[in-house]
PDB file of N, CA and C in Angstrom:
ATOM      1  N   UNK A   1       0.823  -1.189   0.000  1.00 79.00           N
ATOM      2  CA  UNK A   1       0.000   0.000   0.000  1.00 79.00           C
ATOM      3  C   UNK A   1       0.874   1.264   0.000  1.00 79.00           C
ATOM      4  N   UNK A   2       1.845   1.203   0.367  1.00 86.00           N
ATOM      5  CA  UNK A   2       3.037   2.123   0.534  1.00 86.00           C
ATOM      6  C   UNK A   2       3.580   2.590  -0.702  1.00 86.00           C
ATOM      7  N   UNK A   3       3.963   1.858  -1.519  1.00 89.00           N
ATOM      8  CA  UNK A   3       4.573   1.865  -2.542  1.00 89.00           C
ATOM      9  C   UNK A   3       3.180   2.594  -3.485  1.00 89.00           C
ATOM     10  N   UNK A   4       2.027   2.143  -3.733  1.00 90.00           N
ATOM     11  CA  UNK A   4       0.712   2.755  -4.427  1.00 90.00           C
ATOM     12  C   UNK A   4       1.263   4.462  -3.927  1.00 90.00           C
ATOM     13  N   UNK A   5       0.828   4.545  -2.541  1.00 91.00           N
ATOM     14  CA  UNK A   5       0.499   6.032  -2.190  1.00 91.00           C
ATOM     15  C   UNK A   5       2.019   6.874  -2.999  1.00 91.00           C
ATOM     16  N   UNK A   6       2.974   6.038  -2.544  1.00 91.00           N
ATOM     17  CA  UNK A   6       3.967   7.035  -3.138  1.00 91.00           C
ATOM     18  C   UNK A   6       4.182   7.004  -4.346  1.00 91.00           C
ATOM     19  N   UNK A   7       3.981   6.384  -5.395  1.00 91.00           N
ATOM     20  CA  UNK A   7       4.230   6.255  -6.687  1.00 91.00           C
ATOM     21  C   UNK A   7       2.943   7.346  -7.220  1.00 91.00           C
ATOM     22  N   UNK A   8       1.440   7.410  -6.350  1.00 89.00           N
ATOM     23  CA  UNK A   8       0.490   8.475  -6.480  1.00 89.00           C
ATOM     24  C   UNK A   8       0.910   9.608  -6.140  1.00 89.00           C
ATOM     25  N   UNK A   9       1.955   9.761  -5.183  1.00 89.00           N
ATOM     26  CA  UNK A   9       2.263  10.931  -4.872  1.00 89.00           C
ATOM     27  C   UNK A   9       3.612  11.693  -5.793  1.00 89.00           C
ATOM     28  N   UNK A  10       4.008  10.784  -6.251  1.00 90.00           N
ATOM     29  CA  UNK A  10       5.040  11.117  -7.463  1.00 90.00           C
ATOM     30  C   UNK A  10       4.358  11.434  -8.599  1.00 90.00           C
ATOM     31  N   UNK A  11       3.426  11.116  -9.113  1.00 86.00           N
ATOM     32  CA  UNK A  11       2.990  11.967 -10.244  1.00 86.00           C
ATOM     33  C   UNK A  11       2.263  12.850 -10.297  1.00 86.00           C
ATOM     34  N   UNK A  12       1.440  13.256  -8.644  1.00 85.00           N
ATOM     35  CA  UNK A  12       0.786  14.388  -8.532  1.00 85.00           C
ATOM     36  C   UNK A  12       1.811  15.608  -8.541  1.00 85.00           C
ATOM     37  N   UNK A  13       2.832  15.619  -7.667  1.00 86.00           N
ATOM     38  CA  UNK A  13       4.147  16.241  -7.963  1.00 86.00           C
ATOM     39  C   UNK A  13       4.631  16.630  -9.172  1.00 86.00           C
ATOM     40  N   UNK A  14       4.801  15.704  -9.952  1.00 84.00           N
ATOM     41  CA  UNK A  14       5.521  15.811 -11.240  1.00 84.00           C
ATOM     42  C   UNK A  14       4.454  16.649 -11.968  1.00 84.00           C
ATOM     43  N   UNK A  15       3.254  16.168 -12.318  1.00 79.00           N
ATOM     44  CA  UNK A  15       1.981  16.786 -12.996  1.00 79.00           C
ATOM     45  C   UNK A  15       1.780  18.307 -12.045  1.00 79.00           C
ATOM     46  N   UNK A  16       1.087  18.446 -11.179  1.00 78.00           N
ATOM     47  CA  UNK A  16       0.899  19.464 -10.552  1.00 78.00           C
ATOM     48  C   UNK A  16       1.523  20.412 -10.195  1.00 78.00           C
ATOM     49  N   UNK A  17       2.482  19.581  -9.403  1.00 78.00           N
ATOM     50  CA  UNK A  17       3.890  20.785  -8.642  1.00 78.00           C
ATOM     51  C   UNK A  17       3.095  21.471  -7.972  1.00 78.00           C
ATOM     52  N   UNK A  18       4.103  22.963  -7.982  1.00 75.00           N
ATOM     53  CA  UNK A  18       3.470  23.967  -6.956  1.00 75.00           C
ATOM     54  C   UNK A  18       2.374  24.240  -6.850  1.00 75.00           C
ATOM     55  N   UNK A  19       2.350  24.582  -8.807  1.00 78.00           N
ATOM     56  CA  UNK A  19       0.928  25.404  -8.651  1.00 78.00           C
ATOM     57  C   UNK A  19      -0.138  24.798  -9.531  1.00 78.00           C
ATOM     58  N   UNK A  20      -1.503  24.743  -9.151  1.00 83.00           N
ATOM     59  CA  UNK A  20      -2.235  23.996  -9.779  1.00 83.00           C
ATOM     60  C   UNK A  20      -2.816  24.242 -10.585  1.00 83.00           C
ATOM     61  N   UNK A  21      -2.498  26.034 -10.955  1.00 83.00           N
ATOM     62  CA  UNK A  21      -3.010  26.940 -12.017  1.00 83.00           C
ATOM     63  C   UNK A  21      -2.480  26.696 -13.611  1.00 83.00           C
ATOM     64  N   UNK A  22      -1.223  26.356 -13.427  1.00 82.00           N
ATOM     65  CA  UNK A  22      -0.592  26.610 -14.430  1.00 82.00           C
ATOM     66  C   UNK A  22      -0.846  24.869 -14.853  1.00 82.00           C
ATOM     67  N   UNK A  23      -0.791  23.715 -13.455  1.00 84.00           N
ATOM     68  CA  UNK A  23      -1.354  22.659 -14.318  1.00 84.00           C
ATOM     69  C   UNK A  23      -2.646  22.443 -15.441  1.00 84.00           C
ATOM     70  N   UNK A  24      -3.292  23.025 -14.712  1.00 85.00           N
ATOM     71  CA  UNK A  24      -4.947  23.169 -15.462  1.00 85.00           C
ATOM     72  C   UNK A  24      -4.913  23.986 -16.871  1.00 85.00           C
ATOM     73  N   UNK A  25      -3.849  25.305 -16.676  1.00 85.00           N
ATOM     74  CA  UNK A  25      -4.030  25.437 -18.339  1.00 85.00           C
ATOM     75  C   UNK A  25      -3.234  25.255 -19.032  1.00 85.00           C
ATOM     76  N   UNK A  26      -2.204  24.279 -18.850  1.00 84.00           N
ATOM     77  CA  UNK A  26      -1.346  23.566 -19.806  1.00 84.00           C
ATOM     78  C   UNK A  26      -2.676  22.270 -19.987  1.00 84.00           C
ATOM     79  N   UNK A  27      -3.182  21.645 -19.402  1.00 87.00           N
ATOM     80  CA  UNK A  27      -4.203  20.875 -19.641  1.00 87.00           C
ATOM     81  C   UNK A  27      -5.145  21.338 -20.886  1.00 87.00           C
ATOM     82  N   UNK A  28      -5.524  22.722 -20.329  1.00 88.00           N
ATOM     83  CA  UNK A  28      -6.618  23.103 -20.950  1.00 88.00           C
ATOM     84  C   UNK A  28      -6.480  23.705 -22.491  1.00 88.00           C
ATOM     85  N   UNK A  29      -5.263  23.995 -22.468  1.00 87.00           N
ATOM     86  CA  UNK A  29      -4.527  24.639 -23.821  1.00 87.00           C
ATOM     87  C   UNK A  29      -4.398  23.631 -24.876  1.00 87.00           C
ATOM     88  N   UNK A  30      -3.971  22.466 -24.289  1.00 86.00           N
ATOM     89  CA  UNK A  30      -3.653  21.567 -25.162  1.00 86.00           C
ATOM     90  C   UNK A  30      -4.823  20.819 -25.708  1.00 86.00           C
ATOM     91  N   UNK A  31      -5.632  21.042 -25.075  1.00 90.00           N
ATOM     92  CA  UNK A  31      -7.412  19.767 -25.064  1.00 90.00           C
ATOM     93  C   UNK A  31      -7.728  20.643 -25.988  1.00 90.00           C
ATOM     94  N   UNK A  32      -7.902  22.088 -25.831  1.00 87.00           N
ATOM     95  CA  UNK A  32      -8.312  23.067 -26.728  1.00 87.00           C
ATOM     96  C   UNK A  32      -7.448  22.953 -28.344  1.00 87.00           C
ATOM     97  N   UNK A  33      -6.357  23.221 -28.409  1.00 84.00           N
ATOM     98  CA  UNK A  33      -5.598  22.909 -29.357  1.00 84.00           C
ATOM     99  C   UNK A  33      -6.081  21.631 -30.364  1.00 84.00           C
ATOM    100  N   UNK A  34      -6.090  20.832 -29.672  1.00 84.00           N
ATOM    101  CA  UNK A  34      -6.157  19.104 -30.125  1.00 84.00           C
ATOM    102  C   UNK A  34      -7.253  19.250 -30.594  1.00 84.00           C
ATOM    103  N   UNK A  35      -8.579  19.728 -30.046  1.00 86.00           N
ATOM    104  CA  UNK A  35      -9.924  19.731 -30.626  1.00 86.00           C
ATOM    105  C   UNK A  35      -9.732  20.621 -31.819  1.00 86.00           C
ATOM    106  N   UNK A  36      -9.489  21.703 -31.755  1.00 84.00           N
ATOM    107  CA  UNK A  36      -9.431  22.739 -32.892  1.00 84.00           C
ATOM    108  C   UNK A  36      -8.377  22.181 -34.166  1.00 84.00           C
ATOM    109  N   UNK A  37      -7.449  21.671 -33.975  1.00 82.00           N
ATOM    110  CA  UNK A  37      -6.507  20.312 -34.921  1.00 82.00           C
ATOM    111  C   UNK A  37      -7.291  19.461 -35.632  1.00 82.00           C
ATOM    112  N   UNK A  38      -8.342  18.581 -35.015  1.00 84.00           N
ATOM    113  CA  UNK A  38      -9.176  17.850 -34.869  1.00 84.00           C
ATOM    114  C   UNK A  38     -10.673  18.239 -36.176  1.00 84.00           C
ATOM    115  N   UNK A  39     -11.107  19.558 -35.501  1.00 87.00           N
ATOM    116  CA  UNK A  39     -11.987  19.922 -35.813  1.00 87.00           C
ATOM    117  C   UNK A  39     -11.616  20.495 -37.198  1.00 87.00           C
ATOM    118  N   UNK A  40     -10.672  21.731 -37.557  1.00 85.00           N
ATOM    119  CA  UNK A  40     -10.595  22.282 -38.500  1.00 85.00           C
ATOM    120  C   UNK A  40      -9.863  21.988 -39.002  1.00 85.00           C
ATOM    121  N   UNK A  41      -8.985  20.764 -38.900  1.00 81.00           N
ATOM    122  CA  UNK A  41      -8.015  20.289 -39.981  1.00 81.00           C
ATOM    123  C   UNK A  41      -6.669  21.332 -40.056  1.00 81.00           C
ATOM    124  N   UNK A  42      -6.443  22.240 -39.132  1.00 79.00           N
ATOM    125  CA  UNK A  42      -5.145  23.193 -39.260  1.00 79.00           C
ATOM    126  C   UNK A  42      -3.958  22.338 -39.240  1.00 79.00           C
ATOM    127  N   UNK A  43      -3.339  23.067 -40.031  1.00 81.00           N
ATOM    128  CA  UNK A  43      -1.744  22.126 -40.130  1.00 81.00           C
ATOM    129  C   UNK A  43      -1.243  22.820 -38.533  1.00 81.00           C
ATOM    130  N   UNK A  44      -0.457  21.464 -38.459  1.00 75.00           N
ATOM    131  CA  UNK A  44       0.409  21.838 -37.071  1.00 75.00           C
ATOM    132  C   UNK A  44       1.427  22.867 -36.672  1.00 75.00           C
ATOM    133  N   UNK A  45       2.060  22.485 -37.993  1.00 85.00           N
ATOM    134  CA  UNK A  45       3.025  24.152 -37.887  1.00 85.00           C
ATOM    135  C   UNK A  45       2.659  25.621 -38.007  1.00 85.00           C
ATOM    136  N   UNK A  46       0.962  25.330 -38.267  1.00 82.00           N
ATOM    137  CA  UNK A  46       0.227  26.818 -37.886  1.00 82.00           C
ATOM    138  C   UNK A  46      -0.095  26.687 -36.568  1.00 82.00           C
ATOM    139  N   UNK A  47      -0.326  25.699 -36.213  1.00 82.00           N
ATOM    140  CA  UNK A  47      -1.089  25.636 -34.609  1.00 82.00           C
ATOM    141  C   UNK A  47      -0.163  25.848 -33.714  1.00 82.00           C
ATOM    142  N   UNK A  48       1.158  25.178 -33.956  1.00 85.00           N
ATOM    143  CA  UNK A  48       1.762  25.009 -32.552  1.00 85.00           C
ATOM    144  C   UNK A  48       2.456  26.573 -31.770  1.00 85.00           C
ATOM    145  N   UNK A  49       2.562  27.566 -33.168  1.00 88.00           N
ATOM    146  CA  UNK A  49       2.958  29.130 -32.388  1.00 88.00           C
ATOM    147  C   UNK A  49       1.923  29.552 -31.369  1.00 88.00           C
ATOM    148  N   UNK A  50       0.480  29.324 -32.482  1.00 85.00           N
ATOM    149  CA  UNK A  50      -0.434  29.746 -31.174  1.00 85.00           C
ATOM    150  C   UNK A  50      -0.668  28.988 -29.762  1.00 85.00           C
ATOM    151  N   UNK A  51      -0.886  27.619 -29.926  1.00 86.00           N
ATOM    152  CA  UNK A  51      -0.432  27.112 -28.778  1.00 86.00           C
ATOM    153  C   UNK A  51       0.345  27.567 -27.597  1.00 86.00           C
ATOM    154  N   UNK A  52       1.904  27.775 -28.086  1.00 88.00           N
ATOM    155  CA  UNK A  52       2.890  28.568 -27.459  1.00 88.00           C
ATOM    156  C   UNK A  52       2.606  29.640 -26.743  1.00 88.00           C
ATOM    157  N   UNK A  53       1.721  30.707 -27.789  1.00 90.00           N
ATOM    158  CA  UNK A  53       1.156  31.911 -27.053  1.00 90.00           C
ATOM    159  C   UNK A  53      -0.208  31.864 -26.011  1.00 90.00           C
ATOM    160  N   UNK A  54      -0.820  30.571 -26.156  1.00 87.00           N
ATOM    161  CA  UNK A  54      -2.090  30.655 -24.815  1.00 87.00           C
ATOM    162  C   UNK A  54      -0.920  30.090 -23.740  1.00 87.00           C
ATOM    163  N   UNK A  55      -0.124  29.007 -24.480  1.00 88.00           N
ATOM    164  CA  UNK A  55       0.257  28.832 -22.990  1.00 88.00           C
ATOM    165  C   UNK A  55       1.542  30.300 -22.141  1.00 88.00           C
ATOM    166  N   UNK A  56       2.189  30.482 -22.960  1.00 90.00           N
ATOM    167  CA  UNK A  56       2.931  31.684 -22.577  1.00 90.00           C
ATOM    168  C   UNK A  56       2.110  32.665 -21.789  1.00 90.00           C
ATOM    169  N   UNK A  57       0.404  32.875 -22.304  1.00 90.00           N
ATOM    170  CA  UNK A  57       0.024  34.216 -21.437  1.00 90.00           C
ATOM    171  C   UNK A  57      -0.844  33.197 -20.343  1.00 90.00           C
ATOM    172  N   UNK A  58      -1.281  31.787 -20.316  1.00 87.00           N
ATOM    173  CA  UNK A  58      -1.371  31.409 -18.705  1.00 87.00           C
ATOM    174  C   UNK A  58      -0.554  31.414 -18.228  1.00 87.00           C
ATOM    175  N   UNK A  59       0.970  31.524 -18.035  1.00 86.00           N
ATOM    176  CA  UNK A  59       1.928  31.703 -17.187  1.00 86.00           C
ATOM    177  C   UNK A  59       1.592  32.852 -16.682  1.00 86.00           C
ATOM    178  N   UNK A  60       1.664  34.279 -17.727  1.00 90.00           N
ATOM    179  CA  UNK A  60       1.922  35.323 -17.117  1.00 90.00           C
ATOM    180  C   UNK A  60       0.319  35.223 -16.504  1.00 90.00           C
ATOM    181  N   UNK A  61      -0.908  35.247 -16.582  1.00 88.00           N
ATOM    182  CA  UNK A  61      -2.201  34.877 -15.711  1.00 88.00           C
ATOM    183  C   UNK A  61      -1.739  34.535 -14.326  1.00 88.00           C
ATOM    184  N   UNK A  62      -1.130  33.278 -14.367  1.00 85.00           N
ATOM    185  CA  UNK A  62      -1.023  32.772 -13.106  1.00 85.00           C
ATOM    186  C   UNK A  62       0.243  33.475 -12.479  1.00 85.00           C
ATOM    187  N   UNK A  63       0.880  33.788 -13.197  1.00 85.00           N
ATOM    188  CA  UNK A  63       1.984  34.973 -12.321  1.00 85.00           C
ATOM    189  C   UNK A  63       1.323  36.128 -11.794  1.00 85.00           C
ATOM    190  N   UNK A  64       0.585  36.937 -12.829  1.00 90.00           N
ATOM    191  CA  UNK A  64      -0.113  37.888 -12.060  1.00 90.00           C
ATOM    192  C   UNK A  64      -1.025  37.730 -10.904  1.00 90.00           C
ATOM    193  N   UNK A  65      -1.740  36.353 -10.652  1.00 86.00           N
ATOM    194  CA  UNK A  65      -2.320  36.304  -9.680  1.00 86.00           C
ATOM    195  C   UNK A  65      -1.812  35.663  -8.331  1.00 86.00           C
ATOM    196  N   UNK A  66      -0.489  34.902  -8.636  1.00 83.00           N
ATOM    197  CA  UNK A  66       0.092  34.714  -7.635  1.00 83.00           C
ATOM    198  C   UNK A  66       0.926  36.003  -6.345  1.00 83.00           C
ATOM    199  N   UNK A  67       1.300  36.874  -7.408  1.00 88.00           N
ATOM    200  CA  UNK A  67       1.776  38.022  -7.153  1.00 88.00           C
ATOM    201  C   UNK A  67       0.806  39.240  -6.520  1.00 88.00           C
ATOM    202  N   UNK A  68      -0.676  39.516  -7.092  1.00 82.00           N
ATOM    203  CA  UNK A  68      -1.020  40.270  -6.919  1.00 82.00           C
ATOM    204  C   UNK A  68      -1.223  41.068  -5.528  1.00 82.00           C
ATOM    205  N   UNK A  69      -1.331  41.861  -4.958  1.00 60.00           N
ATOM    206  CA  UNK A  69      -1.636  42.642  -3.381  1.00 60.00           C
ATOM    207  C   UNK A  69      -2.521  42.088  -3.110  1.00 60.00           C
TER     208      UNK A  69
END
């Protein structure tokens, strides 16, 4: 049972880490992406800059709100 919890607790770590903000929209960026791939047939090497840029401005999202007063 030992070995379960910690091998669960190693990938919540690895996946999650600190913050659980930035897990959720690397999640959510990519589900989004994949559907819109999916859906409209975009070539990848158009998709993947924008990709880059949702996930680039949930960083700064979750920076600003980690930070904020």
């Amino acid at each position: 049972m030992g070995f379960i919890r910690g091998f669960g607790q190693f990938w919540y770590d690895l996946i999650i880490g600190d913050d659980w903000k930035i897990a959720v929209a690397v999640v959510t960026t990519l589900a989004l992406g994949t559907g819109v791939l999916l859906a409209f047939a975009v070539p990848g090497p158009v998709l993947t800059p924008v990709i880059g840029l949702c996930l680039m401005a949930a960083f700064v999202i979750a920076l600003r709100i980690d930070t904020r007063d």
